[in-house]
PDB file of C-alpha atoms in Angstrom:
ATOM      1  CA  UNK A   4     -13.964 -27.370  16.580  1.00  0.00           C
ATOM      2  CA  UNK A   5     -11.155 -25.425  14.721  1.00  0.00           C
ATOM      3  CA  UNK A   6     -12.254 -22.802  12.955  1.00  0.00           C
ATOM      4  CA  UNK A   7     -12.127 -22.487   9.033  1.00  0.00           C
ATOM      5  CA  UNK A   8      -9.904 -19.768   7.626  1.00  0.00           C
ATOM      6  CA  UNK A   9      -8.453 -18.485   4.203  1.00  0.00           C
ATOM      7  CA  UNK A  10      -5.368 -16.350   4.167  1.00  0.00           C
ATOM      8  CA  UNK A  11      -4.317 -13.729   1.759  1.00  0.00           C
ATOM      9  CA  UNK A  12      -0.311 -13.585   1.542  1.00  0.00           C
ATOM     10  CA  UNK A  13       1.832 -16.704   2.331  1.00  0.00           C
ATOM     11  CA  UNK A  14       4.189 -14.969   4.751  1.00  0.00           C
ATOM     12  CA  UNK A  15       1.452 -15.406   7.728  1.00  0.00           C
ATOM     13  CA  UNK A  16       0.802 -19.069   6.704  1.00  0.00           C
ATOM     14  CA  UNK A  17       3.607 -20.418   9.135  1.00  0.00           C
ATOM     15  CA  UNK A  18       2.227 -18.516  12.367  1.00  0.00           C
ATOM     16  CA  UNK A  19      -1.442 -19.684  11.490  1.00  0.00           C
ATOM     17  CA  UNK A  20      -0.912 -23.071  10.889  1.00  0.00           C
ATOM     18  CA  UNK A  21       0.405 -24.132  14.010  1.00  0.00           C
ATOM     19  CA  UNK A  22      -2.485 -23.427  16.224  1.00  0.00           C
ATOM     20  CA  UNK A  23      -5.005 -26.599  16.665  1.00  0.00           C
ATOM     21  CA  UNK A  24      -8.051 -24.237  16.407  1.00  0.00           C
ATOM     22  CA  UNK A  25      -7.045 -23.164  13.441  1.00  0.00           C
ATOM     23  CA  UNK A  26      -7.618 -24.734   9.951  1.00  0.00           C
ATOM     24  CA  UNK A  27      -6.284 -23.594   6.768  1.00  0.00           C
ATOM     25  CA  UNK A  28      -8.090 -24.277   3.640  1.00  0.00           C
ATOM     26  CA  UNK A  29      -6.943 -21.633   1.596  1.00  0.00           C
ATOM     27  CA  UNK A  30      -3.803 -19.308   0.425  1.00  0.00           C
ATOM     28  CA  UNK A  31      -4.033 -16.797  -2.019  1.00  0.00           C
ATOM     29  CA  UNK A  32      -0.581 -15.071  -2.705  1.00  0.00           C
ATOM     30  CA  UNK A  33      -0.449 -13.492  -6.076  1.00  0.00           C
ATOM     31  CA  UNK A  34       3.283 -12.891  -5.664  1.00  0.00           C
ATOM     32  CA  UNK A  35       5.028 -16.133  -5.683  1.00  0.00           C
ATOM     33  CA  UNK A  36       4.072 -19.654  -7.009  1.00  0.00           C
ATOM     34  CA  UNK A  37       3.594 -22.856  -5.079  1.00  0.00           C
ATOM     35  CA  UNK A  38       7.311 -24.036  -5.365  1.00  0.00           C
ATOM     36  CA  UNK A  39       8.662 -20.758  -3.989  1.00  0.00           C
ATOM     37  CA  UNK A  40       5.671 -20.906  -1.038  1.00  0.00           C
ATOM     38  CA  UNK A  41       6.960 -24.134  -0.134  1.00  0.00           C
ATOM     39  CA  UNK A  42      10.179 -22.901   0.245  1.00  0.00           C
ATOM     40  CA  UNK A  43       9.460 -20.120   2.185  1.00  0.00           C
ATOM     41  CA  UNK A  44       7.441 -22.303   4.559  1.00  0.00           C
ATOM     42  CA  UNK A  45      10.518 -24.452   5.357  1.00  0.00           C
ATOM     43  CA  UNK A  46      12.838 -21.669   5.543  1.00  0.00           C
ATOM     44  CA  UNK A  47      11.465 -19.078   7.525  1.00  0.00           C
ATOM     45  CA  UNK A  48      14.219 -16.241   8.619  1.00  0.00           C
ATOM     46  CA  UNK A  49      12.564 -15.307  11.687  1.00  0.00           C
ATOM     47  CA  UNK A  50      11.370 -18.433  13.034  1.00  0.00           C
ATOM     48  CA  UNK A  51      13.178 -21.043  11.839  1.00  0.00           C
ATOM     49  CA  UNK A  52      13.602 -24.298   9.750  1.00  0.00           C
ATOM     50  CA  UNK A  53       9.610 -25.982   9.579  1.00  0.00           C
ATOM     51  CA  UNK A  54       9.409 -28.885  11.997  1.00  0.00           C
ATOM     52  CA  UNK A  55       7.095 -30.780   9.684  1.00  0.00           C
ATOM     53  CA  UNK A  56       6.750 -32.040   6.203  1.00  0.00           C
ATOM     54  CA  UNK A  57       5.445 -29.325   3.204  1.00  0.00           C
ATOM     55  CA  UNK A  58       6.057 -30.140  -0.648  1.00  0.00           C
ATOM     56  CA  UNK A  59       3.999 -28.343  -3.448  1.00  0.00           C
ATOM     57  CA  UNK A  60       1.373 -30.519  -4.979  1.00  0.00           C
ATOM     58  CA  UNK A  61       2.227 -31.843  -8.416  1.00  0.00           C
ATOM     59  CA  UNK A  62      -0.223 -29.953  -9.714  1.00  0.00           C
ATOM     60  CA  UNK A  63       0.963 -27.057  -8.799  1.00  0.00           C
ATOM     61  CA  UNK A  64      -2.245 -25.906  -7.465  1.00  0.00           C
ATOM     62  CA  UNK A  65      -1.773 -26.192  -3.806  1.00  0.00           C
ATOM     63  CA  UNK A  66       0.777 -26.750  -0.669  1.00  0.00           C
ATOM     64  CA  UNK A  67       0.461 -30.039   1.459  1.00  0.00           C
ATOM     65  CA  UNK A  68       1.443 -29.485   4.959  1.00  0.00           C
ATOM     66  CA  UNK A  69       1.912 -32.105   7.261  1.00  0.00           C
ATOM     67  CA  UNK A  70      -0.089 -34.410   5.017  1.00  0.00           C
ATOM     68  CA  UNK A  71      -3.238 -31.752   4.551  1.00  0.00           C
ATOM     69  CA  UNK A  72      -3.619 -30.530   1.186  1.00  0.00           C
ATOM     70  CA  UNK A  73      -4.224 -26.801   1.280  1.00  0.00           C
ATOM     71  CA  UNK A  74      -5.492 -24.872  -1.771  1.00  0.00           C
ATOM     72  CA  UNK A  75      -2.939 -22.121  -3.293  1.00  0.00           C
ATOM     73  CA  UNK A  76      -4.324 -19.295  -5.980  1.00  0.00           C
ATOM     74  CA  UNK A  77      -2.886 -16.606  -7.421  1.00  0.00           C
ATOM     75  CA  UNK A  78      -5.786 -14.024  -7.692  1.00  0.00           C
ATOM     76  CA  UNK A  79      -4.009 -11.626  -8.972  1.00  0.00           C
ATOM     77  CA  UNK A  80      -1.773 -12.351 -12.219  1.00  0.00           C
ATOM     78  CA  UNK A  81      -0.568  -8.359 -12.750  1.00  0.00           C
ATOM     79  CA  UNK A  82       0.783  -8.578  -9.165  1.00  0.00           C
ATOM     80  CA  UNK A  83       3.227 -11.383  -9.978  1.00  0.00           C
ATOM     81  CA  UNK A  84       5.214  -9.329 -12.616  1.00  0.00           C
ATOM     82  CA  UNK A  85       8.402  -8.002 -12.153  1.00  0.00           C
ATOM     83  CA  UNK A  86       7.828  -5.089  -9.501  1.00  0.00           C
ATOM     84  CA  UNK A  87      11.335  -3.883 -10.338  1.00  0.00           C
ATOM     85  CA  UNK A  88      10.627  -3.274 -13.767  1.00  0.00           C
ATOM     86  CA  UNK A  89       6.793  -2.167 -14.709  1.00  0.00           C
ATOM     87  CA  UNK A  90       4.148  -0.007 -13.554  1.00  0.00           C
ATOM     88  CA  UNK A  91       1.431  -1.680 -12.581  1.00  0.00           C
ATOM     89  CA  UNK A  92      -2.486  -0.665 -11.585  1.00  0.00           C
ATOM     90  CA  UNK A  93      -3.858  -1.488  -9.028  1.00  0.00           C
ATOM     91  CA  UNK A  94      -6.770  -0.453  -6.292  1.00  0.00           C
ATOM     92  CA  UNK A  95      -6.359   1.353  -3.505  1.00  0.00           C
ATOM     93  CA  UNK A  96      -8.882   1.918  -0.241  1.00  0.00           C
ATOM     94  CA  UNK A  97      -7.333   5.074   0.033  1.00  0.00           C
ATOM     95  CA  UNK A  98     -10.384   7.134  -1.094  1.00  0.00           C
ATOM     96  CA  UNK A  99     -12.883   5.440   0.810  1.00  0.00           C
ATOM     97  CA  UNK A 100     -10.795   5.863   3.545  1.00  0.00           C
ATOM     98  CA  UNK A 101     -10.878   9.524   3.250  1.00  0.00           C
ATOM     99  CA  UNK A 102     -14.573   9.564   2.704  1.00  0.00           C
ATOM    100  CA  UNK A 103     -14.854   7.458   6.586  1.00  0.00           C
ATOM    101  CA  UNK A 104     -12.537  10.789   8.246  1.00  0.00           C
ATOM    102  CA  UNK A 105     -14.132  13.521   6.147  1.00  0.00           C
ATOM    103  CA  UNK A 106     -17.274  13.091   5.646  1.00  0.00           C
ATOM    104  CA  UNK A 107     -17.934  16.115   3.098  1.00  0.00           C
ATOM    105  CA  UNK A 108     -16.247  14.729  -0.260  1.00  0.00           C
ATOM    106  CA  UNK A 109     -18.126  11.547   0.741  1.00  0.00           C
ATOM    107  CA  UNK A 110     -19.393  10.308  -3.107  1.00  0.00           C
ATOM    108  CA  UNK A 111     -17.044  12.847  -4.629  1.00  0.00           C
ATOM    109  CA  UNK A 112     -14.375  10.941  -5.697  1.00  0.00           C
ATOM    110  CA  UNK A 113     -12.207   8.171  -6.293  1.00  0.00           C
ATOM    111  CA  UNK A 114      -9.227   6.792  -6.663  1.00  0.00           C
ATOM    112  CA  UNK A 115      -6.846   4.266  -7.897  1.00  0.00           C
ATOM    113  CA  UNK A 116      -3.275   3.110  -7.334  1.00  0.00           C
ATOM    114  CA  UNK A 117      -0.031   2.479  -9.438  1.00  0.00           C
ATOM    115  CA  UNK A 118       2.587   0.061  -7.961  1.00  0.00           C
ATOM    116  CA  UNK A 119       5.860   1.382  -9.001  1.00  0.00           C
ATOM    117  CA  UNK A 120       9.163   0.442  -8.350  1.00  0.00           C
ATOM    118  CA  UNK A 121      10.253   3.074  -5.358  1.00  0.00           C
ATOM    119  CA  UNK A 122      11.486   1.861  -1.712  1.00  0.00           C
ATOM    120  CA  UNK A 123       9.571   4.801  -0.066  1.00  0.00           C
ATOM    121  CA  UNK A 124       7.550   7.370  -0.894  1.00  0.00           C
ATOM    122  CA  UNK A 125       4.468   7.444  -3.793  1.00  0.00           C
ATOM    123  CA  UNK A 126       2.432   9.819  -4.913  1.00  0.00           C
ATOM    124  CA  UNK A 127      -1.038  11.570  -5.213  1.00  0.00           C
ATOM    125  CA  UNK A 128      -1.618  12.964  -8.576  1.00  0.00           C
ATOM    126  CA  UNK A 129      -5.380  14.514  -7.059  1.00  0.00           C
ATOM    127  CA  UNK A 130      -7.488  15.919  -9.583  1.00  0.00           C
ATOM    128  CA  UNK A 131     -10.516  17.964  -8.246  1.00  0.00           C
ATOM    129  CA  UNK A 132     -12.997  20.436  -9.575  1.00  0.00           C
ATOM    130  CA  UNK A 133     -13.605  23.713  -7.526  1.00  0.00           C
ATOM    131  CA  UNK A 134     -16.128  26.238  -7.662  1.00  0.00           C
ATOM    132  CA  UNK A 135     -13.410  29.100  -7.777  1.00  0.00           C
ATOM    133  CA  UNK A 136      -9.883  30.371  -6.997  1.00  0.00           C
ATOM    134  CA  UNK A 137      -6.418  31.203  -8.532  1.00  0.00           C
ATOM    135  CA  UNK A 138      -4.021  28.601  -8.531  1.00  0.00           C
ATOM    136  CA  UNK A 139      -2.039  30.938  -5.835  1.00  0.00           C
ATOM    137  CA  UNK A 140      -4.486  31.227  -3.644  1.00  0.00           C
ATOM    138  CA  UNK A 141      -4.968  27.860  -3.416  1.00  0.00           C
ATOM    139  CA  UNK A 142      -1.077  27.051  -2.654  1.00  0.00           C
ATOM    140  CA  UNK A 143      -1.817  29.698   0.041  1.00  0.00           C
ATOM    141  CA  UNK A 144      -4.494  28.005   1.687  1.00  0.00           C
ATOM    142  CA  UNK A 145      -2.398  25.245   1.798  1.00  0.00           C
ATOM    143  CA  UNK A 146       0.637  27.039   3.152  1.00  0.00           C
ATOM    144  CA  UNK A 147      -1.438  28.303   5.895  1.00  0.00           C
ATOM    145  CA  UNK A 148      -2.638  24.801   6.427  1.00  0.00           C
ATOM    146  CA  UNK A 149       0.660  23.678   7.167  1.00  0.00           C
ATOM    147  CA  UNK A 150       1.518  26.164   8.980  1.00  0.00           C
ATOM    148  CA  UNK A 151      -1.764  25.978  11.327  1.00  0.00           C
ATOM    149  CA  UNK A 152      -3.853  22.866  11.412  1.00  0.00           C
ATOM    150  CA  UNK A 153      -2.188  20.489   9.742  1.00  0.00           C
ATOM    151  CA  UNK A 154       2.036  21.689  11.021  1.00  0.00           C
ATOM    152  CA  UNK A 155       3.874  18.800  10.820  1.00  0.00           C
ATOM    153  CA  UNK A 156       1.943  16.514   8.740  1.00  0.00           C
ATOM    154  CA  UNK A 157       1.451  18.769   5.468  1.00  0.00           C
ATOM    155  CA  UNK A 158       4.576  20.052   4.012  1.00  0.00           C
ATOM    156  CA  UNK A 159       4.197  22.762   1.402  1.00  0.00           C
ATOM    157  CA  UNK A 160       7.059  22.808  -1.160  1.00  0.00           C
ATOM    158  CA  UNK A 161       8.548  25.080  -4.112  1.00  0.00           C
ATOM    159  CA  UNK A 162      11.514  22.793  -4.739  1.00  0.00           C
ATOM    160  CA  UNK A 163      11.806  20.769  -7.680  1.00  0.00           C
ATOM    161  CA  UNK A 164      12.064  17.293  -5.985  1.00  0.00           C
ATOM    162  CA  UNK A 165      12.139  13.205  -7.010  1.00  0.00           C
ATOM    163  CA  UNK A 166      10.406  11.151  -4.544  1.00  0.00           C
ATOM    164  CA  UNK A 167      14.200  10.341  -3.405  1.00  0.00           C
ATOM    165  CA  UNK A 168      14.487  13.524  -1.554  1.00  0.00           C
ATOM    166  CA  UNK A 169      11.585  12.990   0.530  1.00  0.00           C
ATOM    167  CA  UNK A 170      13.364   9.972   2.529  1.00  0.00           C
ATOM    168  CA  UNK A 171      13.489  10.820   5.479  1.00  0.00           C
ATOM    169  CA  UNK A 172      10.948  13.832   5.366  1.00  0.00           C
ATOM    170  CA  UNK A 173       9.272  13.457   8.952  1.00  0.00           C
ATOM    171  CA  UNK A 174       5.954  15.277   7.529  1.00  0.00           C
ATOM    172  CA  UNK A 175       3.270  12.589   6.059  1.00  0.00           C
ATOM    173  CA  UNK A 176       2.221  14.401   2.814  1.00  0.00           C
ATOM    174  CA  UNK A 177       4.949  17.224   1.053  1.00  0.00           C
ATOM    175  CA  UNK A 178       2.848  19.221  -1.613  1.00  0.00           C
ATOM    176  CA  UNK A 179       4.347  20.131  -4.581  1.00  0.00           C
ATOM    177  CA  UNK A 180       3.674  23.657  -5.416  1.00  0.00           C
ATOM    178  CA  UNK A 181       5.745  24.024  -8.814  1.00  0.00           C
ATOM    179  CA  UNK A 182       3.736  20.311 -10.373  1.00  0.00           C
ATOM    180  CA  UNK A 183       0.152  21.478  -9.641  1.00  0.00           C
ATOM    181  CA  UNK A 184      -1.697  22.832 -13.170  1.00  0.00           C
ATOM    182  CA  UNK A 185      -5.352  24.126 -13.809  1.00  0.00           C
ATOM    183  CA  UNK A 186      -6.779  21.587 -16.617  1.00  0.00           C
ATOM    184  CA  UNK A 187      -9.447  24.143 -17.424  1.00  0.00           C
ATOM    185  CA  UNK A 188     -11.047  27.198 -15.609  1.00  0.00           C
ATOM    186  CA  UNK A 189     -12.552  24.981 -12.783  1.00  0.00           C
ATOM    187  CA  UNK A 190     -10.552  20.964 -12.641  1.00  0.00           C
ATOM    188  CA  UNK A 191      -7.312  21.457 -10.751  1.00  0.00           C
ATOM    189  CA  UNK A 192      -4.751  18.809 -10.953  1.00  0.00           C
ATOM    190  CA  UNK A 193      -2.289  18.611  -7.575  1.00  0.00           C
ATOM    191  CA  UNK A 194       0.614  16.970  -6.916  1.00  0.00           C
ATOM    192  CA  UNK A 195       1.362  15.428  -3.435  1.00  0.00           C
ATOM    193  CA  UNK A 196       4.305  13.351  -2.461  1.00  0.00           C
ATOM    194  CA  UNK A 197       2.860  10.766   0.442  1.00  0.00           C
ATOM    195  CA  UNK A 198       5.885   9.375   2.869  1.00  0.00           C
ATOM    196  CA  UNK A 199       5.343   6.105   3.129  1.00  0.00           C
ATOM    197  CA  UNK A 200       4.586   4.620   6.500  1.00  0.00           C
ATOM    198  CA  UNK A 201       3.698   1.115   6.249  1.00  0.00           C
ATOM    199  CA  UNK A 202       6.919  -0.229   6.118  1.00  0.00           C
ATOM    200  CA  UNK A 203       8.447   0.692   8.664  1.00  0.00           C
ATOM    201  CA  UNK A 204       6.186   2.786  10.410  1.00  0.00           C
ATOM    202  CA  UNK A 205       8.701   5.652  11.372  1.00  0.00           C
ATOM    203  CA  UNK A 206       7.005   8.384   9.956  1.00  0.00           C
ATOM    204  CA  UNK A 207       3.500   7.581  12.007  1.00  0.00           C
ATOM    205  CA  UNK A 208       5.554   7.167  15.112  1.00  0.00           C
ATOM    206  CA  UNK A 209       7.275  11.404  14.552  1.00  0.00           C
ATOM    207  CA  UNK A 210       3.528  12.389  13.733  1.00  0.00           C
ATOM    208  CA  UNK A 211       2.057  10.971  16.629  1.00  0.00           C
ATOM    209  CA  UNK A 212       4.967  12.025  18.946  1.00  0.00           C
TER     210      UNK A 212
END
């Protein structure tokens, strides 16, 4: 009995589709619309021309493939803007993700995301209230950080930088020394540039090495 499944992003449709235990019943890409799926599904630049039949439904709410009418939704609408030209918000697991590897700021904070138009790096704008310190002893602790614990992953800077000078930065996170400002005697706002690793991955592969 093949086994029901719904798939987020069209661009794994093609691989999915061909097994016999497999049965798609549902895409959700909030990035293109049906016409440019179908496309996409015929013309695939890695694997080739479609050896089948796939045509948009006319009412442009789903994909038939191979005679099987699949459902297509766009959950999404903010995603499907021009990326090239807005800012847009967005969520991000980041936090809780943080929370899972250090367990101490578990239920201390969160955190959202803002797609912007950059091929590689983004940026944490981490705002965080502490008990005490001077805003030099602080890039201190970090300094050491980098130069102990965390060497090679956490890159302390004093430069004035765009996250265009950070391609090619093999550390994961550069902090920004010069950006960071105390709100009020005790909320801290930081600046950290993140290097981007899910693209292409190089950055996790000089870590880990």
């Amino acid at each position: 009995m093949a086994v029901k499944v719904e798939i987020n992003g069209c661009t794994v449709l093609c691989n999915a589709v061909s097994h016999a235990d497999v049965d798609i019943v549902h895409v959700n890409d909030s990035f293109i619309e049906t016409r440019h799926a179908e496309y996409m599904y015929k013309y695939d630049t890695v694997h080739g021309t479609f050896d089948g039949t796939v045509e948009s439904a006319s009412d442009g709410k789903g994909l038939v493939i191979n005679g099987k009418f699949i459902k297509f939704t766009q959950e999404y609408w903010r995603y499907g803007r021009a990326a090239a030209a807005n800012i847009i918000p967005s969520s991000t697991g980041a936090a809780k993700a943080v929370s899972k590897v250090i367990h101490d700021p578990q239920g201390k904070f969160m955190g959202l995301s803002m797609r912007v138009p950059t091929a590689n790096v983004s940026v944490v704008d981490l705002i965080c209230r502490i008990e005490k310190g001077a805003y030099d002893e602080i890039k201190a602790t970090i300094k050491a950080a980098s130069e102990g614990p965390l060497k090679g992953i956490l890159g302390p800077s004093e430069d004035d930088m765009v996250s265009r000078d950070l391609t090619g930065n093999t550390h994961s996170s550069v902090f920004e020394g010069k950006a960071g400002i105390f709100l009020n005697t005790d909320v801290l706002d930081l600046i950290v540039h993140v290097v981007k690793v899910d693209a292409g991955k190089w950055n996790a592969q000089v870590v880990c090495h």
